[in-house]
CSV table of C-alpha atoms in Angstrom, one decimal:
chain,number,residue,atom,x,y,z
A,633,MET,CA,0.2,0.2,-0.1
A,634,LYS,CA,1.4,3.3,-1.0
A,635,ASN,CA,1.9,6.2,1.6
A,636,GLN,CA,0.2,8.5,-0.3
A,637,VAL,CA,-3.2,10.2,-0.3
A,638,GLN,CA,-6.0,8.2,-1.6
A,639,LEU,CA,-9.3,9.2,-3.1
A,640,ILE,CA,-12.4,8.0,-1.9
A,641,THR,CA,-15.3,8.0,-4.4
A,642,TYR,CA,-18.5,6.6,-6.0
A,643,VAL,CA,-17.6,6.0,-9.4
A,644,ASP,CA,-20.7,7.6,-11.3
A,645,ARG,CA,-20.9,10.5,-8.8
A,646,ILE,CA,-17.5,12.0,-9.7
A,647,SER,CA,-16.8,10.8,-13.4
A,648,ASN,CA,-20.6,11.1,-14.7
A,649,ALA,CA,-20.2,7.9,-16.0
A,650,GLY,CA,-18.4,4.7,-15.5
A,651,LEU,CA,-14.7,2.9,-14.4
A,652,LYS,CA,-13.3,4.0,-17.7
A,653,GLU,CA,-14.0,7.7,-17.3
A,654,LEU,CA,-12.8,7.5,-13.5
A,655,LYS,CA,-9.4,6.1,-14.8
A,656,ALA,CA,-9.1,8.9,-17.2
A,657,LEU,CA,-9.9,11.5,-14.8
A,658,LEU,CA,-7.4,10.0,-12.6
A,659,ASP,CA,-4.8,10.0,-14.9
A,660,ASP,CA,-5.3,13.6,-16.4
A,661,GLU,CA,-7.1,16.1,-14.1
A,662,LEU,CA,-6.1,14.7,-10.7
A,663,GLN,CA,-2.7,13.2,-11.9
A,664,GLY,CA,-0.3,13.2,-9.4
A,665,LEU,CA,-2.7,13.6,-6.4
A,666,PHE,CA,-3.4,10.0,-5.4
A,667,GLY,CA,-1.6,6.9,-5.0
A,668,GLY,CA,-4.9,4.9,-4.7
A,669,VAL,CA,-8.6,5.0,-5.1
A,670,HIS,CA,-11.5,3.7,-2.9
A,671,LEU,CA,-14.2,2.6,-5.2
A,672,LEU,CA,-17.3,3.0,-3.2
A,673,PRO,CA,-19.8,0.0,-3.8
A,674,PHE,CA,-19.8,-0.8,-7.7
A,675,TYR,CA,-21.6,-3.5,-7.3
A,676,PHE,CA,-25.3,-4.6,-9.0
A,677,PRO,CA,-27.0,-2.3,-8.4
A,678,ILE,CA,-25.4,1.1,-7.5
A,679,ASP,CA,-28.5,2.7,-6.9
A,680,GLY,CA,-30.1,0.5,-4.0
A,681,SER,CA,-31.9,1.8,-0.7
A,682,ASP,CA,-28.3,2.5,0.7
A,683,ALA,CA,-26.4,3.6,-2.5
A,684,GLY,CA,-25.0,0.1,-3.3
A,685,PHE,CA,-24.4,-1.1,0.5
A,686,ASP,CA,-27.2,-3.1,-0.1
A,687,PRO,CA,-26.2,-5.4,-2.9
A,688,ILE,CA,-28.2,-7.7,-4.8
A,689,ASP,CA,-24.9,-9.4,-6.4
A,690,HIS,CA,-21.9,-8.5,-4.6
A,691,VAL,CA,-19.6,-10.4,-7.4
A,692,GLN,CA,-21.2,-8.5,-10.2
A,693,VAL,CA,-20.1,-5.0,-11.3
A,694,ASP,CA,-23.2,-2.8,-12.1
A,695,SER,CA,-23.1,-2.8,-16.1
A,696,ARG,CA,-23.6,1.0,-16.0
A,697,LEU,CA,-20.4,1.2,-14.6
A,698,GLY,CA,-18.4,-1.2,-16.8
A,699,ASN,CA,-16.9,-4.7,-15.6
A,700,TRP,CA,-14.2,-6.3,-13.9
A,701,ASP,CA,-11.6,-5.6,-16.5
A,702,ASP,CA,-12.3,-2.1,-16.0
A,703,VAL,CA,-11.0,-2.4,-12.2
A,704,LYS,CA,-8.3,-4.3,-13.3
A,705,ARG,CA,-7.2,-1.6,-15.4
A,706,ILE,CA,-7.2,0.9,-12.4
A,707,GLY,CA,-5.5,-1.5,-10.3
A,708,ASP,CA,-2.4,-1.5,-13.0
A,709,ASP,CA,-1.7,2.1,-11.7
A,710,TYR,CA,-3.3,2.7,-8.5
A,711,ASP,CA,-4.3,0.7,-5.1
A,712,ILE,CA,-7.8,-0.3,-5.2
A,713,MET,CA,-9.8,-0.4,-1.9
A,714,ALA,CA,-13.1,-2.3,-2.3
A,715,ASP,CA,-15.9,-2.8,0.5
A,716,LEU,CA,-16.7,-6.5,1.5
A,717,ILE,CA,-19.8,-5.8,3.1
A,718,VAL,CA,-19.8,-8.4,5.8
A,719,ASN,CA,-23.1,-8.0,7.7
A,720,HIS,CA,-26.0,-7.8,4.9
A,721,MET,CA,-27.2,-8.3,1.6
A,722,SER,CA,-30.2,-6.6,-0.2
A,723,ALA,CA,-33.7,-8.2,0.1
A,724,GLU,CA,-33.8,-8.2,-3.6
A,725,SER,CA,-31.0,-10.6,-4.1
A,726,PRO,CA,-31.8,-13.9,-5.5
A,727,GLU,CA,-30.9,-15.9,-2.6
A,728,PHE,CA,-33.3,-14.3,-0.3
A,729,LYS,CA,-36.0,-14.4,-2.9
A,730,ASP,CA,-35.3,-18.0,-3.0
A,731,VAL,CA,-35.6,-18.0,1.3
A,732,LEU,CA,-38.9,-16.2,0.8
A,733,LYS,CA,-40.5,-18.9,-2.0
A,734,HIS,CA,-39.0,-22.1,-0.3
A,735,GLY,CA,-38.7,-21.1,3.5
A,736,LYS,CA,-36.4,-23.6,5.4
A,737,GLN,CA,-36.1,-25.9,2.4
A,738,SER,CA,-34.4,-23.3,0.6
A,739,ALA,CA,-30.8,-23.9,-0.1
A,740,TYR,CA,-29.9,-20.4,1.1
A,741,TRP,CA,-31.8,-20.5,4.3
A,742,ASP,CA,-28.7,-20.8,6.5
A,743,LEU,CA,-27.4,-17.8,4.6
A,744,PHE,CA,-29.5,-15.3,6.4
A,745,LEU,CA,-29.6,-14.7,10.1
A,746,THR,CA,-33.0,-15.0,11.9
A,747,LYS,CA,-34.2,-13.8,15.3
A,748,ASP,CA,-35.0,-17.6,16.2
A,749,LYS,CA,-31.0,-18.6,15.4
A,750,VAL,CA,-30.1,-16.2,18.1
A,751,PHE,CA,-32.8,-16.5,20.6
A,752,PRO,CA,-34.0,-20.1,20.2
A,753,GLU,CA,-35.9,-19.6,23.6
A,754,GLY,CA,-37.3,-16.2,22.3
A,755,LEU,CA,-36.2,-12.6,23.1
A,756,SER,CA,-36.4,-11.3,26.4
A,757,GLU,CA,-36.9,-7.8,27.5
A,758,GLN,CA,-33.3,-7.6,28.8
A,759,ASP,CA,-31.7,-9.1,25.9
A,760,GLN,CA,-33.8,-6.7,23.6
A,761,SER,CA,-32.5,-3.5,25.7
A,762,ALA,CA,-28.9,-5.0,25.7
A,763,ILE,CA,-28.8,-4.9,21.7
A,764,TYR,CA,-27.1,-1.6,20.3
A,765,ARG,CA,-28.4,-0.2,17.2
A,766,PRO,CA,-27.4,3.0,15.3
A,767,ARG,CA,-31.0,3.4,14.2
A,768,PRO,CA,-34.0,4.0,16.1
A,769,GLY,CA,-36.9,1.1,16.0
A,770,SER,CA,-36.4,-2.8,15.7
A,771,CYS,CA,-33.5,-4.6,14.5
A,772,PHE,CA,-35.7,-7.2,13.2
A,773,SER,CA,-38.0,-7.2,10.2
A,774,THR,CA,-41.0,-9.5,9.6
A,775,TYR,CA,-41.4,-11.3,6.5
A,776,THR,CA,-44.0,-13.5,4.9
A,777,LEU,CA,-43.1,-16.6,3.3
A,778,ALA,CA,-44.7,-18.2,0.3
A,779,ASP,CA,-46.4,-20.7,2.5
A,780,GLY,CA,-48.1,-17.8,4.6
A,781,SER,CA,-45.9,-18.4,7.4
A,782,THR,CA,-43.8,-15.2,8.8
A,783,GLU,CA,-40.1,-15.2,10.3
A,784,GLU,CA,-38.4,-12.3,11.7
A,785,PHE,CA,-34.9,-11.6,10.2
A,786,TRP,CA,-31.9,-9.6,11.4
A,787,THR,CA,-32.0,-6.3,9.8
A,788,THR,CA,-29.5,-4.2,11.6
A,789,PHE,CA,-29.8,-0.9,9.2
A,790,THR,CA,-32.8,-1.0,6.9
A,791,ARG,CA,-35.6,-3.6,5.9
A,792,ASN,CA,-33.9,-4.1,2.7
A,793,GLN,CA,-30.6,-5.2,4.3
A,794,ILE,CA,-30.8,-8.4,5.3
A,795,ASP,CA,-28.1,-9.4,7.9
A,796,ILE,CA,-26.2,-12.6,7.1
A,797,ASP,CA,-25.1,-15.4,9.3
A,798,VAL,CA,-21.5,-15.4,9.2
A,799,ASN,CA,-20.9,-18.2,11.1
A,800,SER,CA,-22.8,-20.5,9.0
A,801,ALA,CA,-21.3,-22.4,6.4
A,802,ALA,CA,-23.4,-20.6,3.7
A,803,GLY,CA,-22.1,-17.2,5.1
A,804,LYS,CA,-18.5,-18.4,5.1
A,805,ASP,CA,-19.1,-19.6,1.5
A,806,TYR,CA,-20.6,-16.2,0.4
A,807,LEU,CA,-17.8,-14.0,1.6
A,808,ASN,CA,-15.3,-16.4,0.3
A,809,ARG,CA,-16.5,-15.9,-3.1
A,810,VAL,CA,-16.2,-12.1,-2.7
A,811,LEU,CA,-12.7,-12.4,-1.6
A,812,ALA,CA,-11.7,-14.4,-4.7
A,813,ARG,CA,-13.4,-12.4,-7.1
A,814,PHE,CA,-11.3,-9.3,-5.7
A,815,ASP,CA,-8.1,-11.1,-5.6
A,816,HIS,CA,-8.7,-12.0,-9.4
A,817,SER,CA,-9.3,-8.1,-10.2
A,818,LYS,CA,-6.6,-6.6,-8.4
A,819,VAL,CA,-8.1,-5.3,-5.4
A,820,ASN,CA,-5.6,-5.1,-2.8
A,821,LEU,CA,-7.1,-3.3,-0.1
A,822,ILE,CA,-10.4,-4.8,1.7
A,823,ARG,CA,-12.6,-2.3,3.8
A,824,LEU,CA,-14.7,-4.6,5.8
A,825,ASP,CA,-17.8,-2.8,6.3
A,826,ALA,CA,-20.0,-2.8,9.4
A,827,ALA,CA,-17.9,-5.7,10.6
A,828,GLY,CA,-18.7,-4.8,14.3
A,829,TYR,CA,-22.5,-5.8,13.9
A,830,ALA,CA,-21.6,-9.1,12.0
A,831,VAL,CA,-21.7,-11.6,15.1
A,832,LYS,CA,-24.8,-11.5,17.4
A,833,LYS,CA,-24.7,-13.3,20.9
A,834,PRO,CA,-27.9,-13.4,23.4
A,835,GLY,CA,-27.3,-11.3,26.3
A,836,THR,CA,-24.7,-8.9,24.7
A,837,SER,CA,-24.9,-5.6,22.6
A,838,CYS,CA,-24.3,-7.7,19.6
A,839,PHE,CA,-21.8,-5.1,18.6
A,840,MET,CA,-18.2,-5.4,18.9
A,841,ILE,CA,-18.3,-8.0,21.5
A,842,GLU,CA,-15.2,-10.4,21.7
A,843,GLU,CA,-16.8,-12.7,19.1
A,844,SER,CA,-16.8,-9.9,16.8
A,845,PHE,CA,-12.9,-9.0,17.5
A,846,GLU,CA,-12.4,-13.0,16.8
A,847,PHE,CA,-14.4,-13.0,13.3
A,848,VAL,CA,-12.4,-9.9,12.1
A,849,ASP,CA,-9.1,-11.4,13.1
A,850,LYS,CA,-9.9,-14.4,11.2
A,851,LEU,CA,-11.3,-12.7,8.2
A,852,ALA,CA,-8.4,-10.4,8.3
A,853,LYS,CA,-5.8,-13.2,8.1
A,854,GLN,CA,-7.9,-15.1,5.5
A,855,ALA,CA,-7.5,-11.7,3.3
A,856,ASN,CA,-3.8,-11.8,4.3
A,857,GLU,CA,-3.2,-15.1,2.7
A,858,LEU,CA,-4.6,-13.7,-0.7
A,859,GLY,CA,-2.0,-10.7,-0.5
A,860,MET,CA,-4.8,-8.3,0.5
A,861,THR,CA,-4.5,-5.5,3.2
A,862,THR,CA,-7.8,-5.3,5.6
A,863,LEU,CA,-9.2,-2.0,6.9
A,864,ALA,CA,-12.2,-2.5,9.7
A,865,GLU,CA,-14.8,0.5,9.3
A,866,ILE,CA,-16.2,0.6,12.9
A,867,HIS,CA,-17.6,3.5,14.5
A,868,SER,CA,-17.4,3.3,18.3
A,869,HIS,CA,-15.8,4.0,21.4
A,870,HIS,CA,-12.3,5.3,20.8
A,871,MET,CA,-10.8,2.7,22.9
A,872,THR,CA,-12.4,0.4,20.8
A,873,GLN,CA,-10.4,1.4,17.6
A,874,VAL,CA,-7.3,1.0,19.8
A,875,GLU,CA,-8.1,-2.4,20.4
A,876,ILE,CA,-9.2,-3.5,16.8
A,877,ALA,CA,-6.2,-2.0,15.3
A,878,LYS,CA,-4.2,-5.1,17.2
A,879,ARG,CA,-6.4,-7.5,15.1
A,880,VAL,CA,-6.3,-5.9,11.4
A,881,ASP,CA,-4.0,-4.4,9.1
A,882,MET,CA,-5.7,-0.7,9.6
A,883,VAL,CA,-8.6,1.3,11.3
A,884,TYR,CA,-10.1,4.0,10.5
A,885,ASP,CA,-9.3,7.0,12.6
A,886,PHE,CA,-12.6,8.3,13.0
A,887,ALA,CA,-12.1,10.4,16.0
A,888,LEU,CA,-10.3,12.6,14.1
A,889,PRO,CA,-12.8,14.7,12.2
A,890,PRO,CA,-14.7,15.9,15.1
A,891,LEU,CA,-11.6,16.4,17.0
A,892,ILE,CA,-10.2,18.6,14.5
A,893,LEU,CA,-13.6,20.5,14.4
A,894,HIS,CA,-13.8,21.2,17.9
A,895,THR,CA,-9.8,22.3,17.8
A,896,LEU,CA,-10.6,24.9,15.3
A,897,PHE,CA,-13.7,25.9,16.9
A,898,SER,CA,-12.5,26.1,20.5
A,899,ARG,CA,-8.7,27.2,19.6
A,900,ASP,CA,-7.6,24.6,22.0
A,901,CYS,CA,-5.8,21.6,20.8
A,902,GLN,CA,-5.6,19.6,24.2
A,903,ALA,CA,-8.5,17.0,23.1
A,904,LEU,CA,-6.9,16.3,20.0
A,905,THR,CA,-3.2,16.1,21.2
A,906,HIS,CA,-4.3,13.5,24.1
A,907,TRP,CA,-5.6,11.5,21.0
A,908,LEU,CA,-2.9,11.8,18.9
A,909,GLU,CA,-1.0,10.4,21.9
A,910,MET,CA,-2.6,7.1,21.9
A,911,ALA,CA,-4.1,6.6,18.5
A,912,PRO,CA,-3.2,3.7,16.3
A,913,ARG,CA,-0.2,4.1,13.9
A,914,ASN,CA,-1.8,1.8,11.5
A,915,CYS,CA,-4.7,3.9,10.2
A,916,ILE,CA,-6.6,5.2,7.6
A,917,THR,CA,-7.3,9.4,8.2
A,918,VAL,CA,-10.5,11.0,6.9
A,919,LEU,CA,-12.4,14.1,7.4
A,920,ASP,CA,-15.4,13.1,5.1
A,921,THR,CA,-16.7,9.9,3.9
A,922,HIS,CA,-19.8,8.9,2.1
A,923,ASP,CA,-21.1,8.8,5.7
A,924,GLY,CA,-21.6,11.6,8.1
A,925,ILE,CA,-19.4,13.0,10.3
A,926,GLY,CA,-18.9,10.7,13.5
A,927,ILE,CA,-19.8,12.1,17.0
A,928,ILE,CA,-20.1,8.7,18.8
A,929,ASP,CA,-16.5,8.2,18.2
A,930,VAL,CA,-15.5,11.2,20.4
A,931,GLY,CA,-18.2,10.4,23.1
A,932,PRO,CA,-18.8,8.4,26.1
A,933,MET,CA,-20.1,5.0,25.9
A,934,ASP,CA,-21.1,2.3,28.5
A,935,GLY,CA,-19.9,4.5,31.4
A,936,LEU,CA,-16.4,5.2,29.8
A,937,ARG,CA,-15.3,8.5,29.3
A,938,GLY,CA,-15.0,9.9,26.0
A,939,LEU,CA,-12.3,12.2,23.9
A,940,LEU,CA,-14.8,15.2,24.4
A,941,THR,CA,-17.3,15.9,27.5
A,942,GLU,CA,-20.9,16.4,26.7
A,943,ASN,CA,-20.6,19.7,27.0
A,944,GLN,CA,-17.9,20.0,24.1
A,945,ILE,CA,-19.9,17.6,22.0
A,946,ASP,CA,-23.1,19.9,22.4
A,947,ASN,CA,-21.0,22.9,21.4
A,948,LEU,CA,-19.7,21.0,18.4
A,949,VAL,CA,-22.7,20.0,17.1
A,950,GLU,CA,-24.5,23.4,17.5
A,951,THR,CA,-21.4,24.9,15.8
A,952,ILE,CA,-21.9,22.4,13.0
A,953,HIS,CA,-25.4,23.6,12.6
A,954,ASP,CA,-24.7,27.0,12.9
A,955,ASN,CA,-22.0,26.8,10.4
A,956,SER,CA,-24.1,25.4,7.8
A,957,LYS,CA,-26.8,27.5,8.2
A,958,GLY,CA,-29.3,24.9,9.7
A,959,GLU,CA,-28.6,22.5,6.7
A,960,SER,CA,-27.1,19.7,8.6
A,961,LEU,CA,-29.9,19.9,11.1
A,962,GLN,CA,-32.2,19.1,8.2
A,963,ALA,CA,-30.2,16.1,7.3
A,964,THR,CA,-29.3,14.8,11.0
A,965,GLY,CA,-31.1,12.7,13.3
A,966,ALA,CA,-34.7,11.7,12.5
A,967,ALA,CA,-34.0,13.0,8.9
A,968,ALA,CA,-31.1,10.3,8.8
A,969,SER,CA,-32.8,7.5,10.6
A,970,ASN,CA,-30.0,8.0,13.1
A,971,VAL,CA,-29.6,8.9,16.6
A,972,ASP,CA,-28.6,12.6,17.4
A,973,LEU,CA,-25.0,11.8,18.5
A,974,TYR,CA,-24.3,9.2,16.2
A,975,GLN,CA,-23.1,11.3,13.3
A,976,ILE,CA,-23.8,14.6,11.7
A,977,ASN,CA,-24.4,14.9,8.1
A,978,CYS,CA,-23.1,17.7,6.4
A,979,THR,CA,-20.0,18.4,4.0
A,980,TYR,CA,-16.8,19.1,6.0
A,981,TYR,CA,-16.2,22.3,4.3
A,982,ASP,CA,-19.9,23.6,5.2
A,983,ALA,CA,-19.3,22.3,8.8
A,984,LEU,CA,-16.3,24.9,9.1
A,985,GLY,CA,-18.6,27.6,7.5
A,986,GLN,CA,-16.7,27.6,4.3
A,987,ASN,CA,-13.7,29.2,5.9
A,988,ASP,CA,-10.9,28.4,3.4
A,989,LEU,CA,-8.2,28.9,6.1
A,990,ASP,CA,-9.6,26.6,8.3
A,991,TYR,CA,-10.7,24.1,5.9
A,992,LEU,CA,-6.9,24.1,4.5
A,993,MET,CA,-5.6,23.7,8.1
A,994,ALA,CA,-8.0,20.9,8.9
A,995,ARG,CA,-6.5,19.0,5.6
A,996,ALA,CA,-3.0,19.9,6.9
A,997,ILE,CA,-3.6,18.1,10.4
A,998,GLN,CA,-5.1,15.1,8.6
A,999,PHE,CA,-1.8,14.8,6.3
A,1000,PHE,CA,0.7,15.1,9.2
A,1001,ALA,CA,-1.3,12.9,11.5
A,1002,PRO,CA,0.0,9.3,11.6
A,1003,GLY,CA,-1.9,7.2,9.2
A,1004,ILE,CA,-2.4,7.2,5.3
A,1005,PRO,CA,-4.6,10.3,4.2
A,1006,GLN,CA,-7.8,9.7,2.0
A,1007,VAL,CA,-9.9,12.3,0.7
A,1008,TYR,CA,-13.6,12.0,-0.5
A,1009,TYR,CA,-14.2,13.3,-3.7
A,1010,ALA,CA,-16.9,16.2,-2.2
A,1011,GLY,CA,-14.3,17.5,0.3
A,1012,LEU,CA,-11.4,17.3,-2.8
A,1013,LEU,CA,-13.6,20.1,-4.6
A,1014,ALA,CA,-14.8,21.8,-1.4
A,1015,MET,CA,-18.1,21.1,-2.1
A,1016,PRO,CA,-21.2,22.8,-0.5
A,1017,ASN,CA,-24.1,20.6,1.1
A,1018,ASP,CA,-26.4,19.3,-1.9
A,1019,MET,CA,-29.9,20.4,-0.6
A,1020,ALA,CA,-31.5,19.9,-3.7
A,1021,LEU,CA,-30.2,16.1,-3.9
A,1022,LEU,CA,-31.2,15.9,0.0
A,1023,ASN,CA,-34.8,17.4,-0.6
A,1024,ASN,CA,-35.6,15.1,-3.5
A,1025,THR,CA,-34.4,11.9,-1.7
A,1026,GLN,CA,-35.0,12.7,1.8
A,1027,VAL,CA,-31.9,10.7,2.7
A,1028,GLY,CA,-29.9,12.5,5.3
A,1029,ARG,CA,-26.5,11.3,3.9
A,1030,ASP,CA,-27.2,12.6,0.3
A,1031,ILE,CA,-26.6,16.0,1.7
A,1032,ASN,CA,-22.8,14.8,1.1
A,1033,ARG,CA,-23.1,12.7,-2.0
A,1034,PRO,CA,-23.3,15.0,-5.0
A,1035,TYR,CA,-23.7,13.8,-8.4
A,1036,LEU,CA,-21.2,15.8,-10.5
A,1037,THR,CA,-20.4,16.4,-13.9
A,1038,PRO,CA,-17.1,17.2,-15.8
A,1039,GLU,CA,-18.0,20.8,-15.8
A,1040,LYS,CA,-18.8,20.8,-11.9
A,1041,VAL,CA,-15.4,18.7,-11.5
A,1042,GLN,CA,-13.5,21.6,-13.7
A,1043,GLN,CA,-15.4,24.3,-11.9
A,1044,GLY,CA,-14.4,22.7,-8.5
A,1045,LEU,CA,-10.5,22.3,-9.7
A,1046,GLN,CA,-10.6,25.9,-10.1
A,1047,LYS,CA,-11.5,27.2,-6.5
A,1048,PRO,CA,-8.6,29.0,-4.7
A,1049,VAL,CA,-9.2,26.5,-1.7
A,1050,VAL,CA,-9.0,23.1,-3.9
A,1051,LYS,CA,-6.0,24.6,-5.8
A,1052,ALA,CA,-4.1,25.2,-2.3
A,1053,LEU,CA,-5.3,21.5,-1.2
A,1054,THR,CA,-4.1,20.0,-4.5
A,1055,LYS,CA,-0.7,21.6,-3.7
A,1056,LEU,CA,-0.7,20.3,0.2
A,1057,ILE,CA,-1.7,16.7,-1.4
A,1058,LYS,CA,1.3,16.8,-3.6
A,1059,LEU,CA,3.6,17.9,-0.7
A,1060,ARG,CA,2.3,15.3,1.4
A,1061,ASN,CA,2.9,12.7,-1.5
A,1062,SER,CA,6.7,14.1,-2.2
A,1063,SER,CA,8.4,13.8,1.1
A,1064,PRO,CA,9.8,10.4,2.0
A,1065,ALA,CA,9.9,11.7,5.9
A,1066,PHE,CA,6.4,10.3,6.4
A,1067,ASP,CA,7.7,7.1,6.1
A,1068,GLY,CA,9.7,7.8,9.3
A,1069,ARG,CA,9.3,8.4,12.6
A,1070,PHE,CA,6.4,10.6,14.0
A,1071,THR,CA,6.6,13.3,16.9
A,1072,MET,CA,4.5,15.8,18.3
A,1073,THR,CA,4.6,18.9,20.5
A,1074,SER,CA,2.2,21.4,22.1
A,1075,ASN,CA,2.4,24.4,23.8
A,1076,LYS,CA,0.0,26.1,26.6
A,1077,ALA,CA,-1.0,29.6,26.3
A,1078,GLY,CA,-2.8,30.0,29.7
A,1079,ALA,CA,-3.4,27.8,32.7
A,1080,SER,CA,-5.3,25.1,30.4
A,1081,ALA,CA,-5.8,25.5,26.9
A,1082,GLU,CA,-3.1,24.4,24.3
A,1083,HIS,CA,-3.1,26.6,21.3
A,1084,THR,CA,-0.1,25.7,19.3
A,1085,LEU,CA,0.8,22.3,17.9
A,1086,THR,CA,3.8,20.7,15.7
A,1087,LEU,CA,3.5,17.5,14.3
A,1088,SER,CA,6.9,16.2,12.8
A,1089,TRP,CA,8.2,13.4,10.8
A,1090,ALA,CA,11.9,12.6,10.1
A,1091,ALA,CA,13.2,9.3,8.0
A,1092,ALA,CA,17.0,9.7,7.3
A,1093,ALA,CA,18.1,13.2,6.0
A,1094,SER,CA,14.2,14.1,5.1
A,1095,ARG,CA,12.0,16.1,7.6
A,1096,ALA,CA,8.4,17.5,7.6
A,1097,SER,CA,6.8,19.6,10.1
A,1098,LEU,CA,3.5,21.4,10.4
A,1099,THR,CA,3.5,23.9,13.4
A,1100,LEU,CA,0.0,25.5,13.8
A,1101,ASP,CA,-1.2,28.3,15.8
A,1102,PHE,CA,-4.9,28.0,16.6
A,1103,THR,CA,-5.4,31.4,18.1
A,1104,ASN,CA,-4.0,33.5,15.0
A,1105,LYS,CA,-5.3,30.7,12.7
A,1106,ASP,CA,-2.5,29.7,10.5
A,1107,GLY,CA,0.1,26.8,10.1
A,1108,GLN,CA,3.7,26.8,8.9
A,1109,ILE,CA,5.3,23.9,7.0
A,1110,MET,CA,8.7,23.3,6.5
A,1111,LEU,CA,10.2,20.4,4.5
A,1112,LEU,CA,13.7,19.2,4.3
A,1113,ASP,CA,14.7,17.0,1.4
A,1114,GLU,CA,17.6,14.5,1.2
A,1115,GLN,CA,19.9,16.8,-0.6
A,1116,GLY,CA,19.4,19.4,2.2
A,1117,GLN,CA,17.1,21.6,0.3
A,1118,GLU,CA,14.6,23.4,2.6
A,1119,THR,CA,11.0,24.7,1.6
A,1120,GLN,CA,8.8,26.5,4.1
A,1121,VAL,CA,5.5,27.8,3.1
A,1122,SER,CA,2.4,28.8,5.0
A,1123,LEU,CA,-0.9,27.7,4.7
A,1124,SER,CA,-2.5,31.6,4.4
A,1125,ARG,CA,0.5,31.9,2.1
A,1126,LEU,CA,-0.3,28.8,0.1
A,1127,LEU,CA,-4.0,30.0,-0.3
A,1128,ALA,CA,-3.1,33.4,-1.2
A,1129,GLN,CA,-1.0,32.3,-4.0
A,1130,SER,CA,-4.1,29.9,-5.0
A,1131,GLN,CA,-6.2,33.1,-5.7
A,1132,VAL,CA,-4.0,34.5,-8.2
């Protein structure tokens, strides 16, 4: 896996077409920016109830995008990350339709998880209250079979996403087939989507229990044997990320996005530095993704303290809503079928009130923090909230999932903040210092607040450092190459040069 910035994108939403057009975009307008690309679900269909995360056929490329050979061609030049959706598949899949038709006589009956498989003696009120679900309502959906009988299936997310019994022979075979298809198609990075929900056990939260860790560990080793790197996608308490990082190749640093916002809003980097001291080093860093800005990742859980206090979280959420002029509020909570403190749906650019320098500071922190950075396509182009799409679909997350045209991409690339961001990406990609040792220092300007922060990297003779002043809102980058050539640039200067 290249230690370079990666792109996260839906194939069709950035290219307005398919995989071939995305490859051309990476090779041309985005040349030199990305060492890899996370292709958000490109399986059939890409326009299901959850934007591809409810596959009818996980091993079929949606024909509107191309085929597996097109995926391979991207893999010839870039790292490819693809989602292994381990927890569920579509209710429209041939397998589930066969279950509805034939019931327990179906060859696919064992593929899906029913309530009575986990609770053969019935679901008690205590068991029910213990189950963690990120959305309101029951985690079971009742379906009527062809013979008139009914069955309650696990549906952790939506009624159309039927949970897989990952411990059954059928479930294991299903995941094996997907891994084999990835291996054949030059997919070298596997994102384990919703892995924390995959294992259910009576009397537990059915989320990130010990058996979940064991499942993730085994699946990661299986992918490693095929030469693939695994990335666990889990929104949870920050110490869960620390623990899961020991079991897989890489984890997301989902605490970083809200902590950076908190730091820029409060001008105090204490919480951020506290996290960076303990954060896993084998991580992917993001500010934005196809989902919302995680709040659960910095909050308290099950009696454990969070990285932010409840008051700090309230201030963070309200500031995002204020900065976005209330738009994020329209896309969050009930509007997104989420509990309020799970995540906030908003573009990162709008979460910062479209402040270009703050946005550049946020990206600089991301690029200098430990891990390999990924930049979401809407974030790359500093896109505002897509209220038209939100109003049309009434899906909260669509506020940050715009459909672009080649013209909109070109317009986005001409924005001064985007020009400055692309320069920042190239600086991150060009320095071998980021393959070395990370250090961090911060200074207190008062009794408790920390207002300056320096993130540094060193490898052999190469050096790279970012010094941030949160009181005066600016950052200074210093790069020293192996020949002793030094480059210094401030973020404000980088932005000013991009406005010319």
